[in-house]
Short mmCIF file of C-alpha atoms in Angstrom, two decimals:
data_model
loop_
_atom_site.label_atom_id
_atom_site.label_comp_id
_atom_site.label_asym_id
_atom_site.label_seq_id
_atom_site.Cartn_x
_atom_site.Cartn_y
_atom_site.Cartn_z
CA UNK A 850 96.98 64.41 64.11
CA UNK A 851 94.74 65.98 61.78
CA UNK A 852 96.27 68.80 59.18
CA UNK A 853 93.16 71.60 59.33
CA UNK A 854 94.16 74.69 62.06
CA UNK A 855 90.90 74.53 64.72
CA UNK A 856 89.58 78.25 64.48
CA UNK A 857 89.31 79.68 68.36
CA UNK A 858 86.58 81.32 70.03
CA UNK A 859 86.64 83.80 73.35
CA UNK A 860 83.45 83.02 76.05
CA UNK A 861 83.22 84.53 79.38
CA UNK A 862 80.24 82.94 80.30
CA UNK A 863 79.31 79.57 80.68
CA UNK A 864 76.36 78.61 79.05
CA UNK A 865 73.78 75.39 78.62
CA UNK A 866 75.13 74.73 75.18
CA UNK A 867 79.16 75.52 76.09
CA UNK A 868 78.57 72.82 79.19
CA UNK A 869 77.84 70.38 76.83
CA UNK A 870 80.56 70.91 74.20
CA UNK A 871 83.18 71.19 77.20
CA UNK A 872 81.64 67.82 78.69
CA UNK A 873 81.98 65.82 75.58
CA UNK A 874 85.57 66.99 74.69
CA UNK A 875 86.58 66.47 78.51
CA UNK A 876 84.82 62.51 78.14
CA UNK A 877 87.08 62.24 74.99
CA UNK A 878 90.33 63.93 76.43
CA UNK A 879 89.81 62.10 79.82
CA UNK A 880 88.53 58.33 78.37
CA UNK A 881 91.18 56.30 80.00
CA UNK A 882 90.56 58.24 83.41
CA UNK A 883 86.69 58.22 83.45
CA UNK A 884 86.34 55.42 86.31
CA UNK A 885 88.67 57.18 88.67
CA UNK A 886 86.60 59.02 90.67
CA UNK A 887 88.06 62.71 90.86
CA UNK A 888 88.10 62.00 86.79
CA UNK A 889 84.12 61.47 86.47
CA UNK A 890 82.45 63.75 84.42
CA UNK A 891 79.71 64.35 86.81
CA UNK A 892 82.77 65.72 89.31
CA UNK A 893 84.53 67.54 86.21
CA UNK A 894 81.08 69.44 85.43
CA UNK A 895 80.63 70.38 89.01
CA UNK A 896 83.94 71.71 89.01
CA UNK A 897 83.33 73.41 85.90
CA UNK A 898 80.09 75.29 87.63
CA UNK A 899 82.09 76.05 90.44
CA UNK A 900 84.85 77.85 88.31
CA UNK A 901 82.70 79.48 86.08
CA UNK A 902 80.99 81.40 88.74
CA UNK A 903 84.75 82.72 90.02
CA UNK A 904 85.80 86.00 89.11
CA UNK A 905 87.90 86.36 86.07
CA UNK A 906 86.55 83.63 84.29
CA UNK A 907 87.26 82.97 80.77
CA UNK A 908 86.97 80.30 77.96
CA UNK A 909 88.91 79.78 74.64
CA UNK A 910 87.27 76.83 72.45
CA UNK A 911 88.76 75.38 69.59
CA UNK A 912 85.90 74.86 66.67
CA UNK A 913 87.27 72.50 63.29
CA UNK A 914 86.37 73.43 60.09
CA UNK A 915 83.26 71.68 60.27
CA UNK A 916 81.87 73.27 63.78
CA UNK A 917 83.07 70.23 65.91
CA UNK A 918 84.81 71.07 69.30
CA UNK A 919 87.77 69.60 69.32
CA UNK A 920 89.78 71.94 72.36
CA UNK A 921 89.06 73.87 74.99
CA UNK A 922 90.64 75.67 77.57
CA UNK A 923 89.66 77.81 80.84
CA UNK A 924 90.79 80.00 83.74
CA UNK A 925 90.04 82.57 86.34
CA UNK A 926 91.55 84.84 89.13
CA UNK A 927 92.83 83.88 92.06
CA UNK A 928 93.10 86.20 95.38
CA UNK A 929 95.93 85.79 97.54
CA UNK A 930 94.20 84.12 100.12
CA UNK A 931 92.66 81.61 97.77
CA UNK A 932 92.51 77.53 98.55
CA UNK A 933 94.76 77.20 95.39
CA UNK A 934 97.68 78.26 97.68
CA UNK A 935 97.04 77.24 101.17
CA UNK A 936 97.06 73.31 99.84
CA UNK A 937 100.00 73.62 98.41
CA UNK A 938 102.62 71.31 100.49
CA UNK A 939 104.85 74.74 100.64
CA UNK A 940 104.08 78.08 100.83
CA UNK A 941 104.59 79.86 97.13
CA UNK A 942 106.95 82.11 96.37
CA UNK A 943 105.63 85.48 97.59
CA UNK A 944 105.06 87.34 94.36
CA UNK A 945 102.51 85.09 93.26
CA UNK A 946 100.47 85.34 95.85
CA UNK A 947 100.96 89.31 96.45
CA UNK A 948 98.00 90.01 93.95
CA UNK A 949 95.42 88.46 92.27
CA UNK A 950 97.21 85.48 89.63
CA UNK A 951 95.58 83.77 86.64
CA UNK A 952 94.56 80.18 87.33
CA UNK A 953 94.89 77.78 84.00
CA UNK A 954 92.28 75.58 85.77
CA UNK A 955 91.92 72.76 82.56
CA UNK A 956 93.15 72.38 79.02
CA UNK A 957 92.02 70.08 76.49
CA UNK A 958 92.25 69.20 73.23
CA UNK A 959 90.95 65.30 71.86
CA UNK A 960 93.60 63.11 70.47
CA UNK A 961 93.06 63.57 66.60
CA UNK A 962 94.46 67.36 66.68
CA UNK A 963 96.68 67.04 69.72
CA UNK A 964 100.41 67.87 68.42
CA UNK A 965 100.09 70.61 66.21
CA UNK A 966 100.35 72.95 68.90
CA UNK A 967 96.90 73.78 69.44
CA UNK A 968 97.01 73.41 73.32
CA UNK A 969 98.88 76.32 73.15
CA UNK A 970 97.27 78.33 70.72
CA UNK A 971 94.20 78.40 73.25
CA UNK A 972 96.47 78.49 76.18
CA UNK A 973 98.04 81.92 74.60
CA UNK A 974 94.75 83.35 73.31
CA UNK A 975 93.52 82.74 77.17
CA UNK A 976 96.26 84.60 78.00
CA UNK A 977 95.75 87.45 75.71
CA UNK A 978 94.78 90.79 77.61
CA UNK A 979 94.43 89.41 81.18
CA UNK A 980 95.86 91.69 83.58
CA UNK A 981 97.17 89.57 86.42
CA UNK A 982 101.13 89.57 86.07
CA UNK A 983 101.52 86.01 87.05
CA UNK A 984 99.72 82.56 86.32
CA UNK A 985 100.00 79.35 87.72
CA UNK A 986 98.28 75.75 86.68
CA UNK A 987 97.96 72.54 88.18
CA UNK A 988 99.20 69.56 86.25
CA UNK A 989 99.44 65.13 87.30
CA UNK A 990 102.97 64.53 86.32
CA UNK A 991 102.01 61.05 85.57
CA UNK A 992 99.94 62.84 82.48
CA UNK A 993 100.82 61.47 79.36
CA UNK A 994 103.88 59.39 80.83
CA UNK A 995 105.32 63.36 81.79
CA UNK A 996 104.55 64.51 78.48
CA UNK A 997 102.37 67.01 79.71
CA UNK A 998 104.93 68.09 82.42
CA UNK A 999 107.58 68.81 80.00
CA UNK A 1000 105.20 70.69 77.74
CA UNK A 1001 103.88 73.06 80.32
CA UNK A 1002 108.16 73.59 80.66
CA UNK A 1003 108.37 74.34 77.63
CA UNK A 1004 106.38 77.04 77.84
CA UNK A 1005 107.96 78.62 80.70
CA UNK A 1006 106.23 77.03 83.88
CA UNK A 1007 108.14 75.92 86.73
CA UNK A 1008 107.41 74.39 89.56
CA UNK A 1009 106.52 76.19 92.55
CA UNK A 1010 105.00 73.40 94.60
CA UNK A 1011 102.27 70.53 95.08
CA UNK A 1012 99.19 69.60 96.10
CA UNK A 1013 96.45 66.97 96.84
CA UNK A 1014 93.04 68.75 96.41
CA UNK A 1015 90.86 65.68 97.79
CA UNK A 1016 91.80 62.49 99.08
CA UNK A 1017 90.63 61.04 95.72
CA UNK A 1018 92.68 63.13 94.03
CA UNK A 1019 96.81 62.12 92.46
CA UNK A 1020 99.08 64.61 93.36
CA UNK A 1021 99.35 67.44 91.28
CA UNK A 1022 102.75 69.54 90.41
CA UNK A 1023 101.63 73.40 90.91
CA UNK A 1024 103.41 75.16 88.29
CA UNK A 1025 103.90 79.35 87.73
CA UNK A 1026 105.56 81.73 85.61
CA UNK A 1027 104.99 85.38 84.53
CA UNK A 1028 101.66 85.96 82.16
CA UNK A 1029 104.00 87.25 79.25
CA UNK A 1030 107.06 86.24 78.54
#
């Protein structure tokens, strides 16, 4: 863990140069998952275009002292009717699919500054003015031997279901909880 506080910066567009920062902090975040396929970075940067291009979009990167990247995080809207819910193994509970809901759709942050809280620094500041009254993310529970699981508890997510986006995919814990709390 390094001691100097990442400063953050707000995007809500994804552009040539922000692909390639996100790419090389997801190749760091993701290293021991890079041969898996649904964990290639090739897939990840599709997914990326895909997201970016959704409504609501928005980016918070973490910059060190020096300019490095060294976090980033993302999200965008999702409608009622979106594929986020109708894969999930059980329906959601109702009131977070009654109106659009803010999809955390990645979070990252590469292993020298991870534990100083700066996941959730960019998580909050991604947070910060949206106006859906819910959001929701997708997490492996396997992450980080649950680690990860028990963080996103921490800050107030529960679980409200799960889901296997492709066959290649693990499963994935859907978790929700009110935008501010």
């Amino acid at each position: 863990m390094t001691t100097s506080s990442p400063s953050l910066r707000r995007h809500s567009a994804l552009t040539p140069d922000l692909r390639v920062a996100i790419a090389d902090v997801y190749s760091q975040v993701r290293a021991d998952l890079l041969d898996h396929p649904n964990y290639r970075v090739d897939v990840f940067l599709e997914r990326l275009e895909r997201h970016a291009a959704e409504p609501g979009w928005a980016l918070v990167m973490a910059c060190a002292p020096d300019g490095e990247v060294v976090g980033y995080a993302y999200a965008n809207s999702i409608g009622p009717g979106d594929r986020w819910w109708k894969r999930l193994t059980v329906p959601p509970v109702p009131r977070f699919t009654a109106q659009d809901t803010a999809a955390v759709k990645e979070i990252g942050v590469i292993p020298p500054y991870r534990g100083a809280g700066l996941a959730r620094r960019m998580h909050d500041v991604l947070l910060d003015g949206r106006t859906e009254p819910y959001v929701t993310l997708m997490v492996n529970p396997a992450a980080g031997d649950g680690k990860v699981l028990r963080l996103y508890e921490g800050w107030g997510y529960r679980q409200i279901g799960a889901v296997k986006p492709l066959p290649e995919s693990p499963w994935l814990v859907c978790m929700g909880r009110c935008v501010r709390v």
